[in-house]
Amino acid sequence: MTQTPYDGTCGIRELLGFTITDDRITRGPAHEYSVRVDEQEYVQAAENLALHDFALAALFACEEFSGRGRYSIFSVFERKQDILILVRDVDGHAVSIAGLFPSACWYERECRDGFGITFDGAFDTRRLLLHECYPDGYHPLKKEVPNRSPEIAGDWGPEREYPFRVVNGEGVYQVPVGPVHAGIIEPGHFRFSVIGETIFNLEVRMFYKHRGIEKLAEGRLPADCLPVAEAVSGDESVANATAFCMAVEQASQIAVPGRAWYLRTILLELERIVSHLSDQAGMLVDVAFPLGANQFSVLREEIVRTSARLTGSRFMRGRIRIGGVSEDISSDTLSGLVVFLTEFRKRYRVGLKIVLSTPSVIDRFATTGIVRKSLLRPLNITGPVARASGGNSDVRVNRPYGIYDQYTPRIQPLSDGDVLARFTVKASEIMDSLDLIERLVADIPGGETCSSDAVRDGHALAVIESPRGQNLCWVRIRDGRIDRYKVRTASFCNWLAIEHAVQGNILADFPVINKSMNLSYAGTDL
Amino acid sequence: MVNALTCLIRKKVTGDSPVTDEEVEAIGRELRCSIDKVFGHSLAIRELDTGSDNATEIEINALNNPFYDVERFGISFVASPRHADVLLVTGAVTHNMALAARKTYEAMPAPRFVIAVGDDACTGGIYAGTYAVLGGADKLFPVDLKIPGNPPSPKEILAGLLALMKRAEADRNRRFF
């Protein structure tokens, strides 16, 4: 059991700053506390939580949840191992906390687009998910709105154009980039305000890939929802599928067999290695060092082929399922994996040495794209980006799930916060994941690989450490079907960090800064 | 003047690639011949993501890694649709991307070919008929070839490109005779 410093319900009252009756506090299956509050209490509580160093990890709405208002808005606050969820029941108006928690801005805009909830006092009321082509007053996540295309505008006048922040001044000019970029990458729009070569301001506009993942899940049987969870972001397929399964398993009180957790963890760590390797190769391509990049991309392709041998899919899709894994992996295959990884480790070290002893690479990486530590909490930045800026957040350590309490990864944070620090943190995490996999294969127990327990109605929150950082998933099952599936990937939060990281850098360094933060467009746009 | 023979006899400056995949080599050789005949030695591809889950991009990107290294077969990925012969479309077409996608297609010079890569681009996949997407790439512009898969592997994408080249070759021959 996770020990909470606020020690049960009386500590919560102290944190919130007002008295509250016991019947409004509930304890969730993952030791998180939910507190039902009204609007006035909510603002007071948010102020107190901000003072107590809590970060806002997510804010989302669910329709017809409590019967006390049309919508229930969940605000998930987090501090290390503590999770506190404030639940408000509202009818169409809610108070904004974007002034207290800057990360609330995107969440509130998302709720407004999805459900039509107005946030009083919000400083940014532009649409987020829905671009110019969607009709006004259209809110797709409302239950009464059917899941089919509304009347879509093919073209529109300048009065409908998205208003970007305008930066004026002598010598300031705008560089619009995207949504279609020059390379083989996902679409998004970057509006740079530049003075000479130097970036003065960047505004990111996302959600070009908004494909309605959350609504797509609604009404499906939980087991049929796994392809949806895997489609959140291709390179995080295992992490998002696992998070979804964890939420369903917690809501239904399904116990996952030990062997299944070992197999899941092996796949999760393999996915982390592949993701970090792609990043490192990409960063080296962006500083024009193909010799180093190719070392890593060869290793990446080999590990992807190994994953395909292990699971039948290069993205390890279709293996994670509710209650465990769909198929066992034989011990011969697993020992083959260890043999491969031993050789892999040696060659990875060689590649790393070539890169880190090349002055032109270090010159481009060092002091480029600094993410300041002071931004981590206000924007809820997580993952390797946070760990390269002096943060030590890692869900596997703070709130271990599955078997991570027995296999604790080493967090090796760096404090520089630049591209070089992110490159180095990823290198040490690859080494650490290799160690973890070896230990897991050595210790894996026999037995069942999937529980046969049935799915039951309920709701639960799951938090997981994906390669990019903290992913959060909230699932509500009603009458055996998914009623609401909320995903918040690490990229959703980390995207805002790039707006700060590029300031004062030259425009030509943007690609490498972007790559070093490894942000998923698909995982953000949903 | 450089003697052409010395180029053949002289030892190569670069080493051999440590990785080879016979299947890829075979597809590549055929592709090389086809591209030489139809496109005058090079084929320029522009990739366009209209709403994928990024797995397909990753596989297309992999075509440039040393295992596949498709540039040696005459294929290059270009930064602008104005330089492209082929548009590789990935993902179902979202409403938010439809305008940009249409503009990208219109910017390509004729003759132009469109390949839909992955289930979502082929038919709309799991998103077909939902509120945020228009459907497969063929809802926006004519599609010459569909490569299904979730996502298709680099080898399958390469085989798809070969199929398109063969068809273009056949079309050209038909026009000549």
XYZ file of C-alpha atoms in Angstrom:
703
model
C 0.000 0.000 0.000
C 1.272 3.436 -0.873
C 1.732 5.535 2.217
C 0.279 8.974 1.744
C 1.743 11.822 3.738
C -1.687 13.356 4.191
C -2.626 10.123 5.884
C -6.236 9.614 5.060
C -9.123 11.968 5.139
C -8.071 14.391 7.880
C -4.874 15.231 5.962
C -6.948 15.977 2.892
C -8.986 18.554 4.805
C -5.773 20.292 5.774
C -4.580 20.304 2.176
C -7.836 21.673 0.826
C -8.091 24.388 3.462
C -11.719 23.794 4.463
C -13.766 21.206 6.285
C -15.453 18.553 4.280
C -17.676 15.643 5.300
C -16.439 12.069 4.961
C -19.128 11.067 2.489
C -17.613 13.409 -0.099
C -14.231 11.657 -0.016
C -13.727 8.326 -1.767
C -10.635 6.249 -2.121
C -9.929 4.712 -5.539
C -8.408 1.317 -6.344
C -4.957 2.813 -6.992
C -4.868 4.664 -3.643
C -6.009 7.914 -5.142
C -8.510 10.081 -3.311
C -11.494 11.704 -4.999
C -13.181 14.662 -3.351
C -16.516 16.091 -4.435
C -16.460 19.897 -4.255
C -18.586 22.815 -5.348
C -17.274 25.664 -7.490
C -16.341 27.938 -4.633
C -14.532 25.192 -2.736
C -12.813 24.178 -5.950
C -11.048 27.501 -6.394
C -9.975 27.554 -2.748
C -8.726 23.969 -3.000
C -6.832 24.677 -6.223
C -5.103 27.652 -4.591
C -4.070 25.510 -1.636
C -2.880 22.648 -3.803
C -0.775 25.072 -5.837
C 0.827 26.266 -2.603
C 1.526 22.668 -1.617
C 3.450 22.005 -4.850
C 0.796 19.913 -6.567
C 0.752 19.831 -10.370
C -2.347 19.527 -12.516
C -1.967 16.190 -14.296
C -5.273 16.205 -16.165
C -8.644 17.893 -16.384
C -11.516 16.286 -18.243
C -15.284 15.977 -18.245
C -17.717 13.081 -18.251
C -21.427 13.326 -19.023
C -24.135 11.787 -16.795
C -21.673 10.651 -14.185
C -23.093 11.573 -10.809
C -26.710 12.548 -11.398
C -26.081 15.852 -9.634
C -25.229 17.890 -12.729
C -25.094 17.248 -16.438
C -21.303 17.050 -16.481
C -18.738 16.053 -13.922
C -15.360 17.701 -14.321
C -12.406 15.764 -12.936
C -9.230 17.637 -12.034
C -6.359 15.285 -11.295
C -3.733 16.849 -9.048
C -0.467 15.105 -8.420
C 2.555 15.425 -6.165
C 5.053 12.582 -6.328
C 3.121 9.502 -5.194
C -0.025 11.402 -4.190
C -2.998 11.756 -6.492
C -5.981 13.843 -5.516
C -8.961 14.166 -7.831
C -11.392 17.028 -7.373
C -14.797 16.347 -8.903
C -17.200 19.173 -9.730
C -20.729 18.669 -10.975
C -21.672 21.433 -13.396
C -24.353 22.198 -15.933
C -22.596 24.261 -18.548
C -20.476 26.762 -16.643
C -17.356 26.154 -14.591
C -14.613 28.296 -13.084
C -11.289 28.402 -14.897
C -8.057 27.702 -13.010
C -5.764 28.488 -15.965
C -4.449 31.469 -14.014
C -3.282 29.185 -11.189
C -2.213 26.213 -13.284
C -1.101 27.208 -16.813
C -1.450 23.577 -17.914
C -5.233 23.919 -17.384
C -5.515 26.133 -20.463
C -5.447 23.366 -23.086
C -7.615 21.056 -20.957
C -10.307 23.686 -20.530
C -10.288 24.510 -24.236
C -10.568 20.786 -24.928
C -13.588 20.468 -22.598
C -15.204 23.496 -24.206
C -14.832 22.036 -27.697
C -15.936 18.577 -26.645
C -18.863 19.348 -24.358
C -19.637 23.043 -24.759
C -18.750 23.824 -21.136
C -17.849 27.493 -20.653
C -14.974 28.269 -18.282
C -15.541 31.578 -16.550
C -12.405 33.677 -16.206
C -10.444 31.762 -18.868
C -7.938 33.949 -20.704
C -7.838 31.848 -23.882
C -11.181 30.885 -25.385
C -10.081 29.912 -28.881
C -11.116 26.509 -30.165
C -8.557 23.744 -29.797
C -9.611 20.354 -31.194
C -12.020 21.671 -33.773
C -10.518 23.832 -36.489
C -12.176 26.407 -38.746
C -14.012 23.806 -40.863
C -16.290 22.650 -38.017
C -19.596 24.508 -37.553
C -20.027 26.796 -34.539
C -21.783 25.276 -31.564
C -20.737 21.731 -32.517
C -19.632 19.658 -29.505
C -18.894 16.080 -30.579
C -18.342 14.510 -27.141
C -21.903 15.201 -25.988
C -23.858 11.972 -25.775
C -26.718 13.426 -27.808
C -24.407 14.166 -30.751
C -24.113 11.128 -33.050
C -20.674 9.968 -34.142
C -20.866 11.013 -37.779
C -19.608 13.966 -39.784
C -21.312 17.308 -39.213
C -21.673 19.884 -42.003
C -18.030 20.667 -42.830
C -16.921 23.897 -44.522
C -14.533 23.387 -47.457
C -13.154 26.911 -47.319
C -13.650 29.985 -45.158
C -12.979 33.677 -45.079
C -10.247 35.534 -43.181
C -12.670 36.414 -40.356
C -12.773 32.721 -39.421
C -9.000 32.211 -39.473
C -7.411 31.103 -36.216
C -6.050 34.184 -34.417
C -2.424 33.582 -33.478
C -0.737 35.670 -30.804
C 0.739 38.642 -32.601
C 4.200 39.786 -31.642
C 4.951 43.314 -32.846
C 8.094 45.392 -32.799
C 10.923 46.623 -34.952
C 12.472 43.854 -37.009
C 10.061 41.146 -35.850
C 8.736 38.980 -38.641
C 6.641 35.823 -38.750
C 7.709 32.453 -40.097
C 4.735 30.121 -40.524
C 5.680 26.430 -40.793
C 3.276 23.591 -41.483
C 0.928 21.817 -41.144
C 2.663 19.887 -43.960
C 6.370 19.769 -43.095
C 9.394 19.149 -45.260
C 10.344 15.791 -43.809
C 8.506 12.539 -43.204
C 6.749 13.745 -40.085
C 3.313 14.389 -38.724
C 1.377 17.599 -39.344
C 1.257 20.594 -37.014
C 1.627 24.331 -37.406
C 4.418 26.395 -35.887
C 4.168 30.170 -35.901
C 7.582 31.658 -35.223
C 8.166 35.304 -34.467
C 11.767 35.881 -35.373
C 14.254 38.719 -35.031
C 17.042 38.034 -37.499
C 17.911 34.390 -36.915
C 16.765 34.320 -33.324
C 13.382 32.953 -32.257
C 11.578 35.507 -30.155
C 8.322 33.617 -29.757
C 6.784 30.349 -30.920
C 3.148 29.402 -30.911
C 2.265 25.807 -31.639
C -1.048 24.937 -33.242
C -1.904 21.259 -33.087
C -4.893 18.948 -33.546
C -4.661 18.675 -37.340
C -4.793 14.921 -36.719
C -7.827 15.063 -34.466
C -9.541 11.838 -35.431
C -11.994 11.421 -32.565
C -10.283 8.618 -30.618
C -12.247 9.220 -27.405
C -15.663 9.163 -29.057
C -14.601 6.170 -31.158
C -14.172 4.121 -28.000
C -17.618 4.923 -26.630
C -20.179 2.157 -26.887
C -17.595 -0.518 -27.678
C -16.990 -3.597 -25.604
C -13.819 -3.048 -23.555
C -11.982 -5.865 -25.367
C -12.797 -4.286 -28.744
C -11.277 -1.045 -27.571
C -7.664 -2.226 -27.632
C -7.113 -1.368 -31.330
C -8.365 2.129 -30.441
C -5.924 2.424 -27.526
C -3.086 1.197 -29.754
C -3.989 3.820 -32.363
C -3.466 6.712 -29.921
C 0.182 6.826 -30.935
C 1.853 4.075 -32.970
C 5.201 4.131 -31.191
C 3.493 3.971 -27.785
C 1.157 1.108 -28.701
C 2.195 -1.112 -25.804
C 2.138 1.701 -23.234
C -1.310 2.969 -24.191
C -2.772 -0.519 -24.467
C -1.348 -1.371 -21.041
C -2.699 1.838 -19.495
C -6.137 1.100 -20.926
C -6.052 -2.475 -19.624
C -4.863 -1.304 -16.201
C -7.809 1.069 -15.934
C -10.304 -1.622 -16.950
C -8.663 -4.160 -14.623
C -8.814 -1.752 -11.688
C -12.430 -0.846 -12.383
C -13.379 -4.534 -12.655
C -11.005 -5.780 -9.937
C -9.313 -8.228 -12.264
C -6.078 -9.701 -10.890
C -3.414 -10.027 -13.592
C -1.244 -13.167 -13.302
C 2.443 -12.691 -12.427
C 3.825 -14.076 -15.679
C 1.621 -11.700 -17.670
C 3.077 -8.705 -15.833
C 6.620 -9.895 -16.546
C 5.816 -10.224 -20.246
C 4.068 -6.853 -20.321
C 7.027 -5.206 -18.618
C 9.490 -6.745 -21.082
C 7.449 -5.345 -23.982
C 7.084 -1.946 -22.280
C 10.843 -1.666 -21.801
C 11.560 -2.845 -25.356
C 9.247 -0.124 -26.596
C 11.162 2.426 -24.528
C 14.473 1.323 -26.056
C 13.084 1.554 -29.606
C 11.606 4.991 -28.959
C 14.778 6.417 -27.390
C 16.929 4.959 -30.173
C 14.755 6.562 -32.875
C 15.076 9.876 -31.086
C 18.800 9.670 -30.796
C 19.136 8.752 -34.480
C 16.781 11.609 -35.395
C 18.707 14.128 -33.317
C 21.924 13.141 -35.094
C 20.277 13.433 -38.521
C 19.171 16.939 -37.558
C 22.736 18.002 -36.787
C 23.965 16.395 -40.031
C 25.943 13.531 -38.488
C 24.817 10.469 -40.478
C 27.712 8.328 -39.250
C 26.297 8.409 -35.737
C 22.677 8.350 -36.841
C 23.196 5.182 -38.868
C 24.733 3.344 -35.918
C 21.518 3.890 -34.039
C 19.098 3.351 -36.892
C 20.698 -0.028 -37.699
C 20.329 -1.059 -34.046
C 16.771 0.236 -34.054
C 15.797 -1.790 -37.112
C 17.328 -4.905 -35.553
C 15.447 -4.463 -32.311
C 12.205 -3.828 -34.214
C 12.717 -7.073 -36.132
C 13.373 -8.833 -32.836
C 10.112 -7.407 -31.451
C 8.335 -8.743 -34.532
C 9.767 -12.208 -33.891
C 8.629 -11.955 -30.276
C 5.095 -10.728 -30.887
C 4.319 -11.003 -34.598
C 4.142 -7.217 -34.982
C 6.884 -4.648 -35.507
C 4.979 -2.367 -33.131
C 4.202 -5.204 -30.707
C 0.504 -4.689 -31.343
C -2.184 -7.146 -30.352
C -0.284 -8.701 -27.444
C -1.593 -6.712 -24.485
C -5.133 -7.611 -23.517
C -7.450 -7.136 -20.576
C -6.366 -9.514 -17.820
C -2.864 -10.171 -19.147
C -1.366 -10.914 -22.551
C -2.923 -12.696 -25.520
C -0.132 -15.177 -26.082
C 2.766 -16.530 -24.091
C 6.362 -16.079 -25.225
C 8.407 -19.270 -24.962
C 11.473 -19.394 -22.728
C 13.652 -20.217 -25.762
C 12.520 -17.033 -27.481
C 13.149 -15.056 -24.304
C 16.672 -16.393 -23.888
C 17.257 -15.591 -27.561
C 16.223 -12.044 -26.718
C 18.816 -11.850 -23.939
C 21.563 -13.110 -26.265
C 20.580 -10.469 -28.799
C 20.499 -7.711 -26.170
C 23.961 -8.599 -24.840
C 25.432 -8.091 -28.295
C 23.217 -5.037 -28.769
C 24.587 -3.404 -25.638
C 28.177 -3.670 -26.855
C 27.370 -2.159 -30.219
C 25.252 0.569 -28.665
C 28.226 1.585 -26.493
C 30.424 1.832 -29.591
C 27.871 4.094 -31.299
C 27.527 6.237 -28.215
C 31.284 6.673 -27.969
C 31.513 7.820 -31.587
C 28.780 10.402 -31.017
C 29.937 11.776 -27.690
C 33.532 12.166 -28.881
C 32.568 14.236 -31.908
C 33.026 17.951 -31.133
C 30.683 19.164 -33.894
C 27.824 17.169 -32.362
C 28.494 18.364 -28.828
C 28.743 21.902 -30.134
C 25.240 21.678 -31.645
C 23.721 19.814 -28.672
C 25.122 21.712 -25.697
C 23.232 24.806 -24.439
C 20.616 24.333 -27.195
C 16.897 24.366 -26.377
C 17.035 24.639 -22.610
C 13.917 23.661 -20.632
C 14.124 25.405 -17.267
C 13.371 23.405 -14.150
C 10.939 26.054 -12.966
C 8.628 25.117 -15.866
C 8.259 21.471 -14.925
C 5.475 21.808 -12.379
C 3.376 24.611 -13.924
C 3.263 22.805 -17.282
C 3.380 19.275 -15.820
C 6.342 18.308 -17.992
C 7.296 14.654 -17.495
C 9.452 11.887 -18.913
C 13.038 12.182 -20.188
C 12.452 15.888 -20.907
C 11.794 16.514 -17.202
C 14.588 14.189 -16.075
C 17.054 16.135 -18.241
C 16.002 19.350 -16.503
C 16.559 18.273 -12.927
C 13.168 16.663 -12.371
C 13.064 13.194 -10.886
C 9.558 12.175 -11.802
C 9.056 8.676 -13.139
C 5.756 6.872 -12.615
C 7.615 3.550 -12.392
C 9.330 4.864 -9.251
C 6.767 7.264 -7.781
C 3.697 5.090 -8.194
C 4.986 1.660 -9.236
C 2.461 -0.408 -11.176
C 2.604 -4.080 -12.095
C 5.966 -5.409 -10.903
C 7.930 -2.157 -10.978
C 8.017 -2.157 -7.186
C 10.402 -5.129 -7.418
C 12.257 -3.842 -10.467
C 12.818 -0.191 -9.733
C 14.563 1.657 -12.532
C 17.428 3.974 -11.639
C 16.528 7.588 -12.203
C 19.626 9.453 -13.307
C 18.486 13.036 -13.735
C 20.656 15.721 -15.249
C 20.172 19.403 -14.618
C 21.342 21.217 -17.763
C 18.002 20.879 -19.554
C 19.538 21.198 -23.026
C 19.509 18.875 -26.040
C 22.715 17.220 -24.843
C 21.178 16.459 -21.452
C 18.125 14.894 -23.106
C 20.380 12.823 -25.376
C 22.426 11.623 -22.404
C 19.402 10.868 -20.212
C 17.959 8.734 -23.008
C 21.261 6.880 -23.346
C 21.320 6.001 -19.658
C 17.659 4.965 -19.782
C 18.363 2.605 -22.689
C 21.147 0.990 -20.631
C 18.838 0.755 -17.656
C 16.025 -0.822 -19.679
C 18.490 -3.390 -21.055
C 19.430 -4.338 -17.475
C 15.768 -4.516 -16.512
C 14.862 -6.843 -19.370
C 17.747 -9.161 -18.530
C 16.641 -9.365 -14.918
C 13.015 -9.897 -15.903
C 13.869 -12.771 -18.249
C 16.019 -14.368 -15.532
C 13.244 -14.157 -12.924
C 10.108 -14.764 -14.991
C 7.754 -17.190 -13.245
C 5.662 -19.810 -15.028
C 1.898 -20.032 -14.963
C -1.088 -18.401 -16.544
C -0.716 -15.460 -18.901
C -4.249 -14.143 -18.763
C -6.974 -13.907 -16.166
C -10.416 -15.134 -17.130
C -12.267 -12.725 -14.802
C -15.094 -10.810 -16.419
C -15.207 -7.059 -16.931
C -17.522 -5.233 -14.537
C -19.024 -1.763 -14.543
C -17.085 0.992 -12.812
C -14.474 3.631 -13.458
C -10.765 3.934 -12.754
C -7.704 5.996 -13.445
C -4.447 4.436 -14.645
C -1.095 6.208 -14.791
C 1.848 4.729 -16.630
C 5.359 5.774 -17.701
C 5.455 5.608 -21.497
C 8.725 6.256 -23.362
C 7.788 9.943 -23.534
C 6.681 10.323 -19.921
C 3.551 10.066 -17.855
C 0.487 8.778 -19.739
C -2.846 8.897 -18.039
C -5.974 7.002 -18.890
C -9.428 7.172 -17.334
C -12.064 4.641 -18.266
C -15.705 4.364 -17.290
C -17.593 1.179 -18.062
C -21.376 1.279 -18.015
C -23.625 -1.668 -18.868
C -20.554 -3.623 -19.970
C -19.529 -1.049 -22.565
C -17.106 1.861 -22.607
C -18.956 5.018 -21.603
C -15.949 7.338 -21.562
C -12.316 6.821 -22.483
C -10.033 9.719 -21.653
C -6.385 9.561 -22.668
C -3.775 12.145 -21.856
C -0.353 11.322 -23.252
C 2.909 12.880 -22.061
C 3.162 14.718 -25.379
C -0.023 16.691 -24.641
C 1.817 18.392 -21.754
C 5.327 18.404 -23.183
C 4.278 20.222 -26.365
C 3.909 23.411 -24.362
C 7.487 23.086 -23.134
C 8.848 23.504 -26.647
C 7.353 26.996 -26.908
C 9.653 27.964 -24.039
C 12.648 25.835 -24.992
C 13.157 27.471 -28.410
C 13.155 31.071 -27.202
C 16.492 32.734 -27.894
C 17.653 29.869 -30.106
C 18.204 30.209 -33.834
C 15.512 28.971 -36.189
C 17.881 26.393 -37.692
C 18.120 24.632 -34.331
C 14.372 24.091 -34.094
C 14.371 20.621 -35.732
C 16.935 19.190 -33.320
C 15.182 20.744 -30.307
C 11.873 19.323 -31.498
C 13.392 15.885 -32.062
C 15.121 15.900 -28.676
C 11.762 16.342 -26.972
C 10.233 13.547 -29.066
C 6.667 14.799 -29.154
C 3.901 12.715 -30.622
C 1.401 14.638 -32.740
C -0.992 11.701 -32.952
C -0.886 11.189 -29.181
C -1.749 14.847 -28.609
C -4.395 15.360 -31.278
C -6.294 12.128 -30.537
C 39.691 13.568 -68.306
C 38.572 10.769 -66.053
C 38.917 7.355 -67.563
C 35.644 5.510 -67.131
C 37.523 2.252 -66.618
C 39.333 3.480 -63.519
C 35.961 4.011 -61.854
C 35.186 0.338 -62.336
C 38.580 -1.064 -61.412
C 39.519 1.235 -58.536
C 38.810 -0.045 -55.060
C 35.752 1.577 -53.504
C 36.425 4.216 -50.894
C 33.459 3.121 -48.810
C 33.090 -0.264 -47.180
C 30.276 -2.679 -47.891
C 27.134 -2.311 -45.876
C 27.239 -4.693 -42.918
C 23.542 -5.395 -43.310
C 21.865 -6.953 -46.297
C 18.423 -8.376 -46.736
C 18.137 -10.492 -49.910
C 14.398 -9.911 -50.337
C 14.850 -6.154 -50.160
C 17.774 -6.323 -52.588
C 15.661 -8.266 -55.102
C 12.748 -5.823 -54.949
C 15.222 -2.949 -55.102
C 16.968 -4.217 -58.228
C 13.673 -4.543 -60.078
C 12.559 -1.157 -58.827
C 15.811 0.382 -60.041
C 15.259 -1.008 -63.573
C 11.661 0.143 -63.658
C 12.458 3.638 -62.422
C 15.255 3.944 -64.970
C 12.845 3.102 -67.766
C 9.776 5.090 -66.778
C 10.986 8.008 -64.715
C 14.396 8.737 -66.191
C 16.519 7.430 -63.317
C 14.815 8.937 -60.304
C 11.539 8.880 -58.486
C 10.680 11.737 -56.142
C 8.256 11.002 -53.323
C 6.436 13.411 -51.061
C 4.979 11.950 -47.885
C 1.707 13.390 -46.595
C 0.234 12.478 -43.219
C -3.476 13.224 -43.159
C -4.219 11.732 -39.743
C -2.218 8.580 -39.067
C -1.223 7.140 -35.701
C 2.453 7.763 -36.711
C 3.298 4.057 -37.097
C 3.138 4.332 -40.893
C 5.460 7.360 -40.894
C 7.923 5.379 -38.843
C 7.903 2.547 -41.391
C 8.300 4.974 -44.307
C 11.165 6.630 -42.458
C 12.744 3.211 -41.992
C 13.116 2.987 -45.803
C 16.004 5.423 -45.413
C 17.890 3.368 -42.820
C 20.924 1.305 -43.918
C 18.870 -1.909 -44.129
C 16.759 -0.521 -46.962
C 18.576 2.672 -48.040
C 16.175 3.230 -50.937
C 18.134 6.122 -52.391
C 20.408 3.622 -54.097
C 17.363 2.379 -56.059
C 16.681 5.881 -57.363
C 14.027 6.860 -54.818
C 14.258 10.102 -52.930
C 11.941 11.761 -50.467
C 11.533 15.420 -51.333
C 10.584 18.414 -49.208
C 8.046 19.963 -51.566
C 5.076 18.546 -53.471
C 6.252 20.658 -56.413
C 9.222 18.305 -56.805
C 7.250 15.101 -56.380
C 6.134 12.344 -58.767
C 4.410 10.306 -56.089
C 2.375 11.288 -53.049
C 2.432 8.726 -50.228
C -0.647 9.378 -48.105
C -0.880 7.947 -44.598
C -3.800 7.954 -42.182
C -7.500 8.593 -42.598
C -8.185 12.119 -43.853
C -9.261 14.241 -40.897
C -11.490 17.265 -41.443
C -8.767 19.413 -39.892
C -6.219 18.232 -42.494
C -8.469 18.114 -45.567
C -7.697 21.615 -46.868
C -3.913 21.279 -46.432
C -3.998 17.832 -48.048
C -5.919 19.098 -51.054
C -3.475 21.999 -51.480
C -0.539 19.598 -51.304
C -2.010 17.436 -54.069
C -2.807 20.438 -56.234
C 0.770 21.694 -55.907
C 2.146 18.536 -57.571
C 3.024 18.700 -61.270
C 1.423 16.171 -63.649
C 1.815 13.273 -64.199
C 1.295 12.517 -60.536
C 0.611 9.318 -58.688
C -1.015 8.818 -55.304
C -0.431 5.815 -53.059
C -2.485 5.270 -49.921
C -0.319 3.552 -47.295
C -1.939 1.697 -44.400
C -5.505 0.604 -43.672
C -6.622 4.048 -42.509
C -5.484 5.769 -45.713
C -6.970 2.979 -47.854
C -10.489 2.959 -46.437
C -10.631 5.150 -43.350
C -9.906 2.035 -41.242
C -11.311 2.089 -37.734
C -12.280 5.750 -38.188
C -14.528 5.232 -41.234
C -17.831 7.032 -40.787
C -16.945 8.865 -37.556
C -17.288 12.578 -36.863
C -13.696 13.730 -37.286
C -12.702 12.074 -40.545
C -13.677 12.312 -44.174
C -12.578 8.731 -44.879
C -9.752 7.229 -46.947
C -7.472 9.265 -49.214
C -9.727 8.530 -52.221
C -12.342 10.864 -50.732
C -9.986 13.744 -51.591
C -8.222 12.803 -54.824
C -7.825 9.806 -57.161
C -5.703 7.060 -55.605
C -3.591 4.898 -57.926
C -2.555 2.208 -55.471
C -3.507 1.069 -51.985
C -1.057 -0.676 -49.656
C -3.029 -2.136 -46.750
C -1.576 -2.966 -43.337
C -1.606 -1.687 -39.776
C 0.999 -0.464 -40.647
C 2.520 -2.177 -43.731
C 6.181 -3.105 -43.219
C 8.928 -1.263 -45.133
C 9.245 -4.304 -47.393
C 5.526 -4.217 -48.211
C 5.729 -0.497 -48.979
C 8.666 -1.151 -51.288
C 6.751 -3.954 -53.014
C 3.838 -1.530 -53.434
C 6.084 1.033 -55.088
C 7.304 -1.679 -57.450
C 3.726 -2.576 -58.359
C 3.014 1.057 -59.209
C 6.154 1.290 -61.356
C 5.214 -1.879 -63.237
C 1.792 -0.478 -63.943
C 3.244 2.838 -65.127
C 5.616 0.877 -67.348
C 2.749 -1.105 -68.865
C 0.720 2.078 -69.425
C 3.646 3.691 -71.190
C 4.174 0.682 -73.439
C 0.489 0.643 -74.312
C 0.719 4.266 -75.369
C 3.733 3.563 -77.581
C 2.345 0.615 -79.497
